[in-house]
Amino acid sequence: MRHPYGSEKDACWGGRGFQFQSEDQRLWLERMGERGWTAPSWPSEYGGGGLDREHAKILKKEMARINARPALYSFGINMLGPALLKYANQEQKKHFLPQIVRGEIRWCQGYSEPNAGSDLASLQAPLEDKGDHYLLNGSKVWTSYGDKGDWMFCLVRTDGDASKHEGISFVLFDMETPGIKARPIKLISGRSPFCEVFFDNVKIPKDQLVGELNKGWSIAKYLLTHEREMISWTGLTQAGAKSLGEIARQNSPSRNGILDDTFLRADVTRLEMDELAFALTIERARDETRAGVSLGAVSSWFKYYGTELNKRRHDLLMDIHGSRSLPWEGEGNEDGKIPRDWLRTKGNSIEGGTSEIQLNIVAKRILGLPS
Ligand SMILES: Cc1cc2nc3c(=O)[nH]c(=O)nc-3n(C[C@H](O)[C@H](O)[C@H](O)COP(=O)(O)OP(=O)(O)OC[C@H]3O[C@@H](n4cnc5c(N)ncnc54)[C@H](O)[C@@H]3O)c2cc1C
């Protein structure tokens, strides 16, 4: 586990059906989960590491120093968990959070619908109160890993007459509940990381509603700030991974470690400087969040900048490899990793809210410009 993340199969997502690539991968998750170090700063009463911000920072640095791969990639830890810590009741926290820390539940996110993407509050999937349970109908779209998730956290319409932000609720349910069907959608890259999900009279126990009925929009927005921060990490080079400069030197003509192509040299240098400045800014913001300051709209700025930076990095990788970037299949080029990863970066600036939407939020909430 002391090698940088190479391809998707290196990522451990945990959950009921997860196929571990090796015994090491399984053990790494188990050991990190036991100590709560998959969620180092969550309270230990919910299975987290219970570390204060200084210790959490030290743990992160030590893990980077030994090139340790993350033990768990998890929407539960990076998206749902913070929302549960803030909005769930004590039983829900006690039940779900320790399972999330140990990587026992893989979550998917049911937010977008065919007519509710950027304008998320227009979502329609109706959840009806049937006395002793709820009944869910409608559909979701672009659900990442909708076919692999064990449970979904989902936004539903519980009051069709209220203004659009008012009648939304936040529920959790098991994807094996009868009446749920997930259909993968194929991307231009040939991969199918997301699905359409259909609900046909899905029975949901009432204790799986998080927060108050019709008050789900606040939870949705809070969760999105964490999602946006998570996606912004795509702008940072993974711990232990080669820098763009090293890759360029290995793959383009250079003398004494200096790239011959002055334009490429300038582009790589500019990107590495921007990335360093971004990493330091993120680090400062993390210190602030550990000190209890909410990221709020700043997460939109990070998401915008990180994903645009990642697109620039992959554009440059395509340039550096020249015609070797083009083959789509075959062992020599890891089944087209370079062009497929380049295509995937386009999705980063759409998922979690598009770049245009992040700029709208920055304009309104940070710069105070009129709508
Ligand atoms: C890789 C990937 C994974 C995803 N995973 C999930 C998931 O797990 N769960 C989930 O619920 N959703 C997921 N999504 C969906 C994602 O959240 C939506 O695609 C996104 O919010 C945009 O919505 P839309 O696709 O309906 O585009 P639209 O809202 O139709 O936008 C189309 C275009 O119009 C622009 N636009 C729209 N409104 C404005 C405005 N007010 N001002 C300026 N420009 C505007 C947008 O920026 C965009 O360029 C995923 C998407 C991708 C690409």
Coordinates of C-alpha atoms and ligand atoms in Angstrom, one line a residue:
M1 CA 0.0 0.0 0.0
R2 CA 3.1 2.3 -0.1
H3 CA 2.8 3.0 -3.8
P4 CA 0.9 6.0 -5.3
Y5 CA -2.5 5.3 -6.7
G6 CA -1.9 4.1 -10.3
S7 CA -5.3 3.3 -11.7
E8 CA -8.9 2.8 -10.6
K9 CA -8.3 -0.7 -9.4
D10 CA -6.0 0.7 -6.7
A11 CA -8.9 2.5 -5.1
C12 CA -10.6 0.7 -2.2
W13 CA -14.2 1.8 -2.0
G14 CA -15.3 -0.8 0.6
G15 CA -18.9 -1.9 0.9
R16 CA -20.8 -5.2 0.8
G17 CA -19.8 -6.3 -2.6
F18 CA -16.3 -4.8 -2.9
Q19 CA -13.7 -7.2 -4.4
F20 CA -10.3 -6.5 -2.8
Q21 CA -7.4 -6.5 -5.2
S22 CA -5.2 -8.1 -2.6
E23 CA -5.0 -9.2 1.0
D24 CA -2.8 -6.1 1.7
Q25 CA -5.6 -3.8 0.5
R26 CA -8.1 -5.5 2.8
L27 CA -5.8 -5.4 5.8
W28 CA -4.9 -1.8 5.2
L29 CA -8.6 -0.8 5.3
E30 CA -9.2 -3.0 8.4
R31 CA -6.3 -1.6 10.3
M32 CA -7.0 2.0 9.4
G33 CA -10.7 1.5 10.2
E34 CA -10.0 0.0 13.6
R35 CA -8.2 3.1 14.7
G36 CA -10.7 5.4 13.1
W37 CA -7.9 6.8 10.9
T38 CA -10.1 6.7 7.7
A39 CA -11.9 9.7 9.4
P40 CA -9.2 10.9 11.8
S41 CA -11.0 14.0 13.1
W42 CA -14.4 12.4 13.6
P43 CA -15.3 11.9 17.3
S44 CA -14.2 8.5 18.6
E45 CA -17.7 7.8 20.0
Y46 CA -18.8 7.4 16.3
G47 CA -15.8 5.3 15.4
G48 CA -13.6 8.2 14.2
G49 CA -10.0 8.8 15.2
G50 CA -10.9 11.5 17.7
L51 CA -7.7 13.5 16.7
D52 CA -7.5 17.2 17.2
R53 CA -6.4 19.3 14.3
E54 CA -2.6 19.2 15.1
H55 CA -2.6 15.4 15.4
A56 CA -4.8 15.0 12.3
K57 CA -2.3 17.1 10.4
I58 CA 0.6 15.1 11.6
L59 CA -1.1 11.8 10.7
K60 CA -1.7 13.2 7.2
K61 CA 1.9 14.3 6.8
E62 CA 3.3 10.9 8.1
M63 CA 1.0 9.0 5.7
A64 CA 2.3 11.2 2.8
R65 CA 5.9 10.7 4.0
I66 CA 5.7 6.9 3.7
N67 CA 3.7 7.2 0.4
A68 CA 0.8 5.5 1.9
R69 CA -2.2 5.1 -0.3
P70 CA -5.6 6.2 1.1
A71 CA -7.1 3.1 2.8
L72 CA -10.6 4.1 1.6
Y73 CA -12.2 6.2 -1.1
S74 CA -15.6 7.1 0.3
F75 CA -18.5 9.3 -0.4
G76 CA -19.6 8.3 3.1
I77 CA -16.5 10.0 4.7
N78 CA -16.1 12.9 2.4
M79 CA -19.8 13.8 1.7
L80 CA -22.4 12.1 3.8
G81 CA -20.5 11.9 7.1
P82 CA -20.1 15.6 7.8
A83 CA -23.8 16.1 7.0
L84 CA -24.8 13.3 9.4
L85 CA -22.5 14.7 12.1
K86 CA -24.4 18.0 11.8
Y87 CA -28.0 17.0 11.1
A88 CA -28.6 13.4 12.0
N89 CA -30.2 12.2 15.3
Q90 CA -28.1 10.3 17.9
E91 CA -29.4 6.8 16.8
Q92 CA -28.6 7.5 13.2
K93 CA -25.1 8.8 14.0
K94 CA -24.4 5.7 16.2
H95 CA -25.7 3.4 13.5
F96 CA -24.2 4.8 10.3
L97 CA -21.0 6.6 11.2
P98 CA -18.9 3.7 12.6
Q99 CA -19.9 1.6 9.5
I100 CA -18.8 4.5 7.3
V101 CA -15.4 4.7 9.1
R102 CA -14.8 0.9 8.6
G103 CA -15.8 1.1 5.0
E104 CA -18.7 -1.3 5.4
I105 CA -21.2 0.7 3.4
R106 CA -20.6 2.1 0.0
W107 CA -22.8 5.2 -0.7
C108 CA -24.1 6.8 -3.8
Q109 CA -25.6 10.2 -4.2
G110 CA -29.2 10.7 -5.5
Y111 CA -29.4 14.4 -6.2
S112 CA -29.6 15.1 -9.9
E113 CA -32.7 14.3 -12.0
P114 CA -33.4 14.7 -15.7
N115 CA -34.8 18.2 -15.1
A116 CA -32.8 19.1 -12.1
G117 CA -29.0 19.5 -12.5
S118 CA -27.7 23.1 -12.1
D119 CA -31.2 24.0 -10.9
L120 CA -31.1 21.2 -8.3
A121 CA -34.0 22.6 -6.2
S122 CA -36.4 21.8 -9.1
L123 CA -36.1 18.1 -8.2
Q124 CA -39.3 16.1 -8.3
A125 CA -38.9 12.5 -7.0
P126 CA -42.0 12.3 -4.8
L127 CA -41.8 10.8 -1.3
E128 CA -45.2 10.1 0.2
D129 CA -46.1 9.6 3.9
K130 CA -47.9 6.3 4.1
G131 CA -48.4 6.4 7.9
D132 CA -45.9 3.8 9.2
H133 CA -43.5 4.2 6.2
Y134 CA -42.6 6.4 3.2
L135 CA -43.1 5.5 -0.4
L136 CA -40.6 6.8 -3.1
N137 CA -41.2 7.1 -6.9
G138 CA -39.5 8.9 -9.7
S139 CA -35.9 8.7 -10.9
K140 CA -32.4 10.1 -10.5
V141 CA -29.7 10.5 -13.1
W142 CA -25.9 10.6 -13.3
T143 CA -25.7 8.7 -10.1
S144 CA -22.0 7.8 -9.7
Y145 CA -21.7 4.1 -8.9
G146 CA -25.4 3.8 -8.6
D147 CA -24.9 0.1 -9.6
K148 CA -22.2 -0.5 -6.9
G149 CA -23.5 1.6 -4.0
D150 CA -25.0 -0.3 -1.1
W151 CA -27.0 2.7 0.2
M152 CA -28.1 6.0 -1.3
F153 CA -28.4 9.4 0.3
C154 CA -31.2 11.1 -1.6
L155 CA -33.1 14.3 -2.1
V156 CA -36.8 13.9 -2.5
R157 CA -39.9 16.1 -2.9
T158 CA -42.1 15.9 0.2
D159 CA -44.2 19.0 -0.4
G160 CA -45.2 19.8 -4.0
D161 CA -47.1 23.0 -3.0
A162 CA -44.3 24.7 -1.1
S163 CA -41.7 26.9 -2.8
K164 CA -39.1 24.8 -4.5
H165 CA -36.5 25.0 -1.8
E166 CA -39.0 24.4 1.0
G167 CA -40.5 21.0 0.1
I168 CA -37.3 18.9 -0.1
S169 CA -36.3 16.2 2.3
F170 CA -33.1 14.1 2.8
V171 CA -33.5 10.3 3.1
L172 CA -31.2 7.3 3.3
F173 CA -32.1 3.9 1.9
D174 CA -30.6 0.5 1.0
M175 CA -30.2 0.0 -2.7
E176 CA -31.4 -3.6 -2.4
T177 CA -34.9 -2.4 -1.3
P178 CA -37.5 -3.8 -3.7
G179 CA -38.5 -1.3 -6.5
I180 CA -35.0 0.2 -7.2
K181 CA -33.4 -0.3 -10.6
A182 CA -30.0 1.1 -11.6
R183 CA -29.0 1.3 -15.3
P184 CA -25.4 2.2 -16.2
I185 CA -24.7 5.1 -18.7
K186 CA -21.7 4.7 -21.0
L187 CA -19.4 7.7 -21.3
I188 CA -17.3 8.9 -24.3
S189 CA -14.3 7.4 -22.5
G190 CA -15.9 3.9 -22.8
R191 CA -16.4 3.7 -19.0
S192 CA -19.6 3.6 -17.1
P193 CA -19.0 5.3 -13.8
F194 CA -22.6 6.4 -13.4
C195 CA -26.2 5.3 -13.8
E196 CA -29.9 6.2 -14.2
V197 CA -31.8 5.0 -11.1
F198 CA -35.5 4.3 -11.1
F199 CA -37.8 4.1 -8.1
D200 CA -41.1 2.2 -8.3
N201 CA -43.0 2.3 -5.0
V202 CA -39.9 2.0 -2.8
K203 CA -40.9 1.5 0.8
I204 CA -38.6 3.5 3.2
P205 CA -38.7 3.2 7.0
K206 CA -39.5 6.5 8.6
D207 CA -36.4 6.5 10.8
Q208 CA -34.3 6.9 7.6
L209 CA -35.3 10.5 7.2
V210 CA -32.4 12.8 8.2
G211 CA -33.3 16.1 9.9
E212 CA -36.8 17.5 9.6
L213 CA -39.3 16.8 6.9
N214 CA -39.2 19.5 4.2
K215 CA -36.0 20.9 5.6
G216 CA -33.6 18.9 3.4
W217 CA -32.3 21.8 1.3
S218 CA -30.0 23.0 4.1
I219 CA -28.5 19.5 4.5
A220 CA -28.2 19.2 0.7
K221 CA -26.2 22.5 0.5
Y222 CA -24.0 21.7 3.5
L223 CA -23.2 18.3 2.0
L224 CA -22.4 20.0 -1.4
T225 CA -19.7 22.2 0.3
H226 CA -17.9 19.0 1.4
E227 CA -18.4 17.4 -2.0
R228 CA -16.9 20.4 -3.7
E229 CA -13.9 20.5 -1.4
M230 CA -13.4 16.7 -2.1
I231 CA -13.6 17.3 -5.9
S232 CA -11.1 20.2 -5.7
W233 CA -8.4 17.7 -4.6
T234 CA -8.3 16.6 -8.2
G235 CA -6.2 19.8 -8.6
L236 CA -3.4 18.4 -6.4
T237 CA -0.8 15.7 -7.3
Q238 CA -1.4 12.6 -5.2
A239 CA 1.1 11.9 -2.5
G240 CA 4.1 10.0 -3.9
A241 CA 3.0 10.5 -7.5
K242 CA 5.4 12.0 -10.1
S243 CA 5.3 15.7 -10.6
L244 CA 4.5 17.0 -14.1
G245 CA 8.0 18.3 -14.4
E246 CA 9.5 14.8 -13.8
I247 CA 7.1 13.2 -16.3
A248 CA 8.0 15.9 -18.9
R249 CA 11.7 15.3 -18.4
Q250 CA 11.3 11.6 -18.9
N251 CA 9.2 11.9 -22.0
S252 CA 10.4 15.0 -23.8
P253 CA 14.0 15.9 -25.0
S254 CA 15.9 17.6 -22.2
R255 CA 19.5 18.5 -21.3
N256 CA 20.8 18.6 -17.7
G257 CA 17.2 18.3 -16.5
I258 CA 16.1 21.3 -18.5
L259 CA 13.4 20.8 -21.1
D260 CA 14.4 21.7 -24.6
D261 CA 11.0 23.0 -25.6
T262 CA 10.8 26.5 -24.0
F263 CA 7.0 26.7 -24.4
L264 CA 6.4 23.3 -22.7
R265 CA 8.9 24.4 -20.0
A266 CA 7.0 27.6 -19.3
D267 CA 3.6 25.8 -19.3
V268 CA 4.9 23.1 -16.9
T269 CA 6.5 25.6 -14.6
R270 CA 3.4 27.8 -14.5
L271 CA 1.2 24.8 -13.7
E272 CA 3.5 23.6 -10.9
M273 CA 3.6 27.1 -9.4
D274 CA -0.2 27.4 -9.5
E275 CA -0.5 23.9 -8.0
L276 CA 1.8 24.8 -5.2
A277 CA -0.1 28.0 -4.4
F278 CA -3.4 26.0 -4.5
A279 CA -2.0 23.3 -2.2
L280 CA -1.0 25.9 0.3
T281 CA -4.3 27.7 0.1
I282 CA -6.2 24.4 0.6
E283 CA -3.9 23.6 3.6
R284 CA -4.8 27.0 5.2
A285 CA -8.5 26.4 4.6
R286 CA -8.2 22.9 6.2
D287 CA -6.6 24.5 9.3
E288 CA -9.5 26.9 9.4
T289 CA -12.1 24.1 9.1
R290 CA -10.3 22.0 11.8
A291 CA -10.6 25.2 14.0
G292 CA -14.4 25.1 13.3
V293 CA -14.7 27.8 10.6
S294 CA -17.1 26.6 7.9
L295 CA -15.8 26.6 4.3
G296 CA -19.2 27.6 2.9
A297 CA -19.0 29.3 -0.5
V298 CA -15.2 29.1 -0.5
S299 CA -15.7 25.4 -1.4
S300 CA -17.1 26.7 -4.8
W301 CA -13.9 28.6 -5.4
F302 CA -11.8 25.6 -4.6
K303 CA -13.9 23.3 -6.7
Y304 CA -13.7 25.7 -9.7
Y305 CA -9.9 26.2 -9.4
G306 CA -9.0 22.6 -8.6
T307 CA -10.9 21.1 -11.5
E308 CA -9.7 23.7 -14.0
L309 CA -6.1 23.1 -12.8
N310 CA -6.6 19.3 -13.3
K311 CA -7.9 19.9 -16.8
R312 CA -4.8 22.0 -17.6
R313 CA -2.5 19.3 -16.1
H314 CA -4.1 16.6 -18.3
D315 CA -4.0 18.8 -21.4
L316 CA -0.2 19.1 -20.8
L317 CA 0.1 15.4 -20.2
M318 CA -1.4 14.9 -23.7
D319 CA 1.1 17.4 -25.1
I320 CA 4.0 15.8 -23.4
H321 CA 3.2 12.3 -24.7
G322 CA 2.5 13.6 -28.2
S323 CA 1.2 10.9 -30.5
R324 CA 1.7 8.3 -27.7
S325 CA -1.3 9.9 -26.0
L326 CA -3.6 8.7 -28.7
P327 CA -3.8 4.9 -28.5
W328 CA -7.0 3.8 -26.8
E329 CA -6.3 0.2 -26.0
G330 CA -3.5 -2.2 -25.4
E331 CA -1.1 -3.2 -22.6
G332 CA 1.8 -0.9 -23.5
N333 CA -0.2 2.2 -22.7
E334 CA -2.3 0.8 -19.9
D335 CA -5.5 0.6 -22.0
G336 CA -5.4 4.3 -23.0
K337 CA -5.0 5.6 -19.5
I338 CA -3.7 9.0 -20.8
P339 CA -6.6 9.9 -23.1
R340 CA -9.2 8.3 -20.9
D341 CA -8.0 10.2 -17.9
W342 CA -7.9 13.4 -19.9
L343 CA -11.5 12.9 -20.9
R344 CA -12.5 12.2 -17.3
T345 CA -11.2 15.6 -16.2
K346 CA -14.0 17.2 -18.3
G347 CA -16.5 15.5 -16.0
N348 CA -14.7 17.0 -12.9
S349 CA -15.8 20.5 -13.8
I350 CA -19.4 19.3 -14.2
E351 CA -20.0 16.9 -11.2
G352 CA -20.9 18.6 -7.9
G353 CA -22.1 21.6 -9.8
T354 CA -20.5 23.0 -13.1
S355 CA -17.7 25.6 -13.2
E356 CA -20.3 28.2 -14.4
I357 CA -22.4 27.5 -11.3
Q358 CA -19.3 27.8 -9.0
L359 CA -18.5 31.1 -10.6
N360 CA -22.0 32.3 -10.0
I361 CA -21.7 31.4 -6.3
V362 CA -18.3 33.1 -6.0
A363 CA -19.7 36.2 -7.7
K364 CA -22.7 36.4 -5.4
R365 CA -21.5 35.0 -2.1
I366 CA -17.8 35.9 -2.0
L367 CA -17.5 39.0 -4.2
G368 CA -21.0 40.3 -3.3
L369 CA -21.8 41.1 -7.0
P370 CA -25.5 41.5 -7.9
S371 CA -27.2 38.4 -9.4
Ligands
LIG1 C1 -18.8 12.5 -13.8 C2 -20.1 13.0 -13.2 C3 -20.5 12.4 -12.0 C4 -21.7 12.8 -11.5 N1 -22.2 12.1 -10.3 C5 -23.4 12.5 -9.8 C6 -23.9 11.8 -8.6 O1 -23.3 10.9 -8.1 N2 -25.1 12.2 -8.2 C7 -25.8 13.2 -8.7 O2 -26.9 13.5 -8.2 N3 -25.4 13.8 -9.8 C8 -24.2 13.5 -10.3 N4 -23.7 14.2 -11.5 C9 -24.6 15.2 -12.1 C10 -24.1 16.6 -11.9 O3 -24.3 17.1 -10.6 C11 -24.8 17.5 -13.0 O4 -24.4 17.0 -14.3 C12 -24.5 19.0 -12.9 O5 -25.0 19.5 -11.7 C13 -25.0 19.8 -14.1 O6 -26.4 19.5 -14.3 P1 -26.9 19.1 -15.7 O7 -26.0 18.0 -16.2 O8 -28.3 18.9 -15.7 O9 -26.5 20.3 -16.7 P2 -27.4 21.6 -16.9 O10 -27.8 22.2 -15.5 O11 -28.5 21.4 -17.9 O12 -26.3 22.7 -17.4 C14 -26.0 22.7 -18.8 C15 -25.0 23.8 -19.0 O13 -25.7 25.1 -18.7 C16 -24.9 25.8 -17.8 N5 -25.8 26.5 -16.8 C17 -26.9 26.0 -16.2 N6 -27.4 26.9 -15.4 C18 -26.6 28.0 -15.5 C19 -26.6 29.3 -14.8 N7 -27.6 29.6 -13.9 N8 -25.6 30.2 -15.1 C20 -24.6 29.9 -16.0 N9 -24.6 28.7 -16.6 C21 -25.6 27.8 -16.4 C22 -24.1 24.8 -17.0 O14 -22.9 25.3 -16.5 C23 -23.8 23.8 -18.2 O15 -22.7 24.2 -18.9 C24 -22.5 13.8 -12.0 C25 -22.0 14.4 -13.2 C26 -20.8 14.0 -13.8 C27 -20.3 14.7 -15.0

